[in-house]
Short mmCIF file of C-alpha atoms in Angstrom, two decimals:
data_model
loop_
_atom_site.label_atom_id
_atom_site.label_comp_id
_atom_site.label_asym_id
_atom_site.label_seq_id
_atom_site.Cartn_x
_atom_site.Cartn_y
_atom_site.Cartn_z
CA MET A 1 49.19 69.16 23.32
CA ALA A 2 49.44 68.42 27.09
CA THR A 3 50.72 64.91 27.76
CA ILE A 4 52.06 63.01 30.77
CA GLU A 5 53.99 59.81 30.03
CA ASP A 6 52.18 59.22 26.72
CA PHE A 7 48.80 60.05 28.31
CA LYS A 8 46.84 62.93 26.84
CA VAL A 9 45.49 65.27 29.54
CA VAL A 10 41.82 66.16 29.02
CA LYS A 11 39.60 68.48 31.08
CA LEU A 12 36.23 67.13 32.18
CA LYS A 13 33.30 68.99 33.76
CA PHE A 14 30.17 67.51 35.30
CA SER A 15 27.95 69.97 33.42
CA GLU A 16 28.11 73.27 31.55
CA GLU A 17 27.19 75.11 34.76
CA SER A 18 30.07 73.57 36.76
CA SER A 19 32.71 76.10 37.79
CA ILE A 20 35.43 73.50 38.33
CA HIS A 21 36.77 70.67 36.23
CA SER A 22 38.79 67.53 36.77
CA HIS A 23 41.44 65.94 34.58
CA ILE A 24 41.28 62.55 32.93
CA PHE A 25 44.13 60.89 31.08
CA TRP A 26 43.88 58.74 27.99
CA LYS A 27 45.97 56.98 25.38
CA PRO A 28 45.61 54.06 22.95
CA HIS A 29 45.27 50.69 24.66
CA ILE A 30 48.48 49.01 23.49
CA VAL A 31 49.44 45.76 25.23
CA ARG A 32 51.31 42.60 24.25
CA ASP A 33 48.31 40.25 24.24
CA PRO A 34 45.09 42.29 23.89
CA ASP A 35 41.70 40.75 24.50
CA PRO A 36 39.72 40.39 21.23
CA ARG A 37 37.03 42.65 22.73
CA LYS A 38 39.65 45.34 23.44
CA PRO A 39 41.51 45.62 20.11
CA SER A 40 44.53 47.92 20.37
CA GLU A 41 43.79 49.83 17.17
CA LYS A 42 40.26 50.78 18.31
CA THR A 43 40.42 51.04 22.12
CA LEU A 44 40.96 54.19 24.18
CA PHE A 45 42.36 53.61 27.68
CA ILE A 46 41.22 56.25 30.22
CA LEU A 47 42.47 56.91 33.77
CA ASN A 48 40.97 58.92 36.67
CA LEU A 49 37.31 58.70 35.68
CA PRO A 50 35.15 60.28 38.45
CA SER A 51 32.63 58.21 40.38
CA TYR A 52 29.65 59.93 38.71
CA ILE A 53 30.67 58.76 35.23
CA THR A 54 28.40 56.09 33.78
CA GLU A 55 28.62 54.20 30.50
CA GLN A 56 25.94 56.40 28.98
CA SER A 57 27.49 59.68 30.15
CA LEU A 58 30.94 58.67 28.87
CA LYS A 59 29.42 57.59 25.57
CA ASN A 60 27.71 60.98 25.25
CA ALA A 61 30.91 62.85 26.11
CA LEU A 62 32.93 60.98 23.47
CA SER A 63 30.22 60.70 20.81
CA ASN A 64 31.82 63.38 18.62
CA PHE A 65 34.84 61.13 18.05
CA GLY A 66 32.80 58.36 16.41
CA LYS A 67 30.48 55.45 17.09
CA ILE A 68 31.28 53.54 20.27
CA ARG A 69 30.90 49.77 20.26
CA GLU A 70 31.50 48.97 23.92
CA ILE A 71 32.69 50.49 27.21
CA PHE A 72 34.37 48.61 30.07
CA PHE A 73 34.93 49.93 33.60
CA HIS A 74 37.48 48.43 36.01
CA LYS A 75 38.88 49.37 39.40
CA LYS A 76 42.40 49.15 38.00
CA PRO A 77 43.99 48.57 34.57
CA THR A 78 43.61 45.07 33.17
CA THR A 79 43.83 43.32 29.81
CA LYS A 80 40.93 41.01 30.69
CA VAL A 81 37.22 41.50 30.14
CA VAL A 82 34.88 40.66 33.02
CA ALA A 83 31.95 38.62 31.75
CA ARG A 84 28.66 40.37 32.36
CA SER A 85 25.80 38.57 34.03
CA GLN A 86 23.46 36.77 31.66
CA PHE A 87 20.65 37.21 34.19
CA PRO A 88 20.93 40.72 35.73
CA LEU A 89 17.77 40.44 37.86
CA LEU A 90 18.71 37.24 39.68
CA ASN A 91 22.47 37.74 39.51
CA PRO A 92 23.25 41.45 39.04
CA ASP A 93 26.74 42.69 38.17
CA ASP A 94 28.74 44.40 40.91
CA PRO A 95 29.15 48.09 39.99
CA VAL A 96 32.62 49.66 40.01
CA LYS A 97 32.39 52.32 42.72
CA GLY A 98 34.56 55.40 43.18
CA TYR A 99 37.24 56.50 40.74
CA LYS A 100 37.87 54.00 37.98
CA VAL A 101 39.59 53.26 34.69
CA GLY A 102 37.74 52.86 31.41
CA TYR A 103 38.24 51.19 28.06
CA VAL A 104 36.26 52.72 25.20
CA VAL A 105 36.08 50.53 22.10
CA PHE A 106 35.23 52.43 18.92
CA ASP A 107 33.80 50.91 15.76
CA ASN A 108 36.82 51.96 13.70
CA ALA A 109 40.43 53.01 14.20
CA LYS A 110 39.83 56.50 12.81
CA SER A 111 37.75 57.42 15.88
CA LEU A 112 40.68 56.57 18.15
CA LYS A 113 42.96 58.89 16.17
CA THR A 114 40.34 61.65 16.42
CA ALA A 115 40.23 61.26 20.20
CA MET A 116 44.02 61.51 20.41
CA SER A 117 43.94 64.78 18.46
CA PHE A 118 41.34 66.38 20.78
CA PRO A 119 42.56 69.92 21.68
CA SER A 120 43.81 70.14 25.27
CA GLU A 121 42.22 73.56 25.77
CA ASN A 122 38.74 72.12 25.13
CA THR A 123 36.59 70.61 27.87
CA LEU A 124 34.39 67.53 27.81
CA ILE A 125 30.93 67.74 29.38
CA ALA A 126 29.64 64.62 31.14
CA SER A 127 26.03 65.63 31.88
CA SER A 128 23.89 67.39 29.30
CA THR A 129 20.28 68.50 29.07
CA GLU A 130 19.54 65.73 26.57
CA SER A 131 21.19 63.05 28.72
CA PRO A 132 21.57 64.24 32.33
CA ILE A 133 23.47 62.32 34.99
CA ILE A 134 21.28 61.50 37.97
CA ALA A 135 23.17 62.43 41.14
CA GLY A 136 22.63 63.24 44.80
CA ILE A 137 19.47 62.18 46.63
CA LYS A 138 17.69 61.37 43.38
CA LYS A 139 20.41 58.86 42.47
CA TYR A 140 20.01 56.96 45.74
CA TYR A 141 16.24 57.15 45.41
CA ASN A 142 16.41 55.51 41.97
CA GLU A 143 18.87 52.88 43.16
CA TYR A 144 16.54 51.96 46.01
CA ASN A 145 13.51 51.68 43.73
CA ASN A 146 15.45 49.63 41.17
CA GLN A 147 16.00 46.93 43.79
CA PHE A 148 12.36 45.93 43.47
CA VAL A 149 11.59 43.87 40.39
CA SER A 150 8.15 43.15 38.98
CA PRO A 151 7.00 39.52 39.45
CA GLU A 152 6.42 39.22 35.69
CA ASP A 153 10.02 40.18 34.81
CA LEU A 154 11.41 37.96 37.57
CA HIS A 155 9.31 34.99 36.42
CA LYS A 156 10.44 35.49 32.83
CA GLU A 157 14.12 35.56 33.80
CA ALA A 158 13.69 32.53 36.08
CA GLU A 159 12.30 30.58 33.12
CA GLU A 160 15.32 31.63 31.05
CA VAL A 161 17.64 30.44 33.83
CA MET A 162 15.96 27.02 33.93
CA LYS A 163 16.03 26.74 30.15
CA ASP A 164 19.73 27.57 30.11
CA TYR A 165 20.35 25.03 32.89
CA GLU A 166 18.50 22.23 31.07
CA GLU A 167 20.32 22.94 27.80
CA ARG A 168 23.67 22.92 29.59
CA LYS A 169 22.86 19.59 31.26
CA GLU A 170 21.89 18.09 27.90
CA ARG A 171 25.21 19.21 26.42
CA GLU A 172 27.13 17.75 29.37
CA LYS A 173 25.22 14.48 29.03
CA ALA A 174 26.00 14.31 25.31
CA MET A 175 29.68 15.00 25.95
CA ALA A 176 29.85 12.41 28.73
CA SER A 177 28.36 9.74 26.45
CA ASN A 178 31.23 10.30 24.01
CA GLU A 179 33.95 9.89 26.65
CA PRO A 180 35.63 6.44 26.92
CA ASP A 181 35.20 4.48 30.15
CA GLU A 182 37.98 2.75 32.17
CA ASP A 183 38.29 -0.04 29.59
CA GLY A 184 38.42 2.37 26.67
CA TRP A 185 34.85 1.82 25.54
CA VAL A 186 32.56 4.61 24.33
CA THR A 187 28.83 4.23 24.97
CA VAL A 188 26.89 4.51 21.73
CA ASN A 189 23.16 5.17 21.89
CA ARG A 190 21.59 3.21 19.03
CA LYS A 191 18.37 4.25 17.41
CA LYS A 192 15.48 1.82 17.60
CA ARG A 193 15.11 -0.34 14.50
CA PRO A 194 11.77 -1.31 13.01
CA ALA A 195 10.44 -4.76 13.92
CA PRO A 196 11.99 -7.40 11.61
CA THR A 197 9.76 -9.15 9.10
CA LYS A 198 9.76 -12.85 8.35
CA GLU A 199 11.68 -12.25 5.14
CA SER A 200 14.39 -10.24 6.88
CA ASN A 201 14.67 -12.94 9.58
CA ASN A 202 15.32 -15.57 6.90
CA LYS A 203 18.02 -13.42 5.31
CA ASN A 204 19.82 -12.54 8.50
CA GLY A 205 19.26 -15.79 10.40
CA PRO A 206 22.46 -17.70 9.43
CA LYS A 207 24.61 -14.61 10.01
CA ARG A 208 23.20 -14.14 13.49
CA LYS A 209 23.97 -17.77 14.37
CA ARG A 210 27.55 -17.37 13.21
CA ARG A 211 27.92 -14.21 15.29
CA LYS A 212 26.86 -16.03 18.44
CA LYS A 213 29.70 -18.54 17.96
CA LEU A 214 32.35 -15.81 17.88
CA LYS A 215 34.31 -15.26 21.05
CA LEU A 216 36.27 -12.19 21.97
CA GLU A 217 39.41 -13.94 23.14
CA ASN A 218 42.37 -11.74 24.12
CA PHE A 219 40.32 -8.67 23.16
CA TYR A 220 41.05 -6.71 26.33
CA ALA A 221 44.53 -5.96 27.60
CA PHE A 222 43.82 -7.75 30.90
CA GLN A 223 42.69 -10.87 28.96
CA GLN A 224 46.02 -10.96 27.11
CA LYS A 225 47.85 -10.60 30.41
CA GLU A 226 45.83 -13.43 32.00
CA THR A 227 46.53 -15.70 29.01
CA ASN A 228 50.28 -15.05 29.22
CA MET A 229 50.28 -15.72 32.97
CA LYS A 230 48.35 -18.95 32.39
CA HIS A 231 50.91 -20.15 29.80
CA LEU A 232 53.81 -19.33 32.12
CA ASP A 233 52.12 -21.19 34.97
CA GLU A 234 51.59 -24.26 32.77
CA LYS A 235 55.26 -24.25 31.69
CA ARG A 236 56.40 -23.92 35.30
CA LYS A 237 54.25 -26.87 36.39
CA LYS A 238 55.54 -29.01 33.48
CA PHE A 239 59.14 -28.14 34.40
CA GLU A 240 58.54 -29.15 38.04
CA GLU A 241 56.87 -32.41 36.98
CA ASP A 242 59.80 -33.25 34.66
CA GLY A 243 62.22 -32.57 37.51
CA LYS A 244 60.32 -34.87 39.87
CA ARG A 245 60.20 -37.59 37.22
CA MET A 246 63.97 -37.41 36.72
CA MET A 247 64.56 -37.65 40.48
CA MET A 248 62.37 -40.75 40.67
CA LEU A 249 64.22 -42.39 37.76
CA ARG A 250 67.56 -41.54 39.35
CA LYS A 251 66.52 -43.14 42.65
CA SER A 252 65.30 -46.29 40.90
CA ARG A 253 68.60 -46.39 38.90
CA LYS A 254 66.66 -46.42 35.69
CA PHE A 255 68.09 -43.06 34.73
CA LYS A 256 71.01 -43.37 32.31
CA PRO A 257 72.58 -40.07 31.39
CA LEU A 258 74.24 -39.81 28.00
#
């Protein structure tokens, strides 16, 4: 088994007719904090993937190892997963160009073990008759044509974008209504009640009158502070008035200390 620093060396050819091959290197994706979408026990980490490799061609080449759940391409190794565009027509994903690294996530851990036991003398084939890789002039021709989207598909995706936007705004509005304001209050949207009948008015009348007489004294923190300041100010004024009264009595010699 040919290995280089824990990487298994695997030969890869573009097609059966190719006279030359390249080498790719793979090993289990083992990191300290793996992303849930790249579980260590099911993910194969691959280096040196040629520029012509696509998700479909890599899936075909590795299909003998087991069912593949997902494939990720990156320019360099990373533990993260780049979120794919929800609206590929209006906001297409940027393709990874040139040589790249890949993360192949299998459905089960047994497939990963099978890949690690792949004989080094064997060669993987990227392009087959059943699933050929489009290359050369034809590739650029297809890429050019794919830039043009039908008005029907574009209109459909635009409607999905607006629907997603409106739903997101509704969620933000609902969350904002549950956040307390500067005074600590939370706005509560009450449902409309049915119009009261004469009988219900008679039952609830006295209670409503009593509620109107209630006052929210010292309810807020600033009200408590204002009340305390008012009491201190009244005590200070009384102390000053008592001092003035004593001075007046002392001047009129009516003040007799004990």
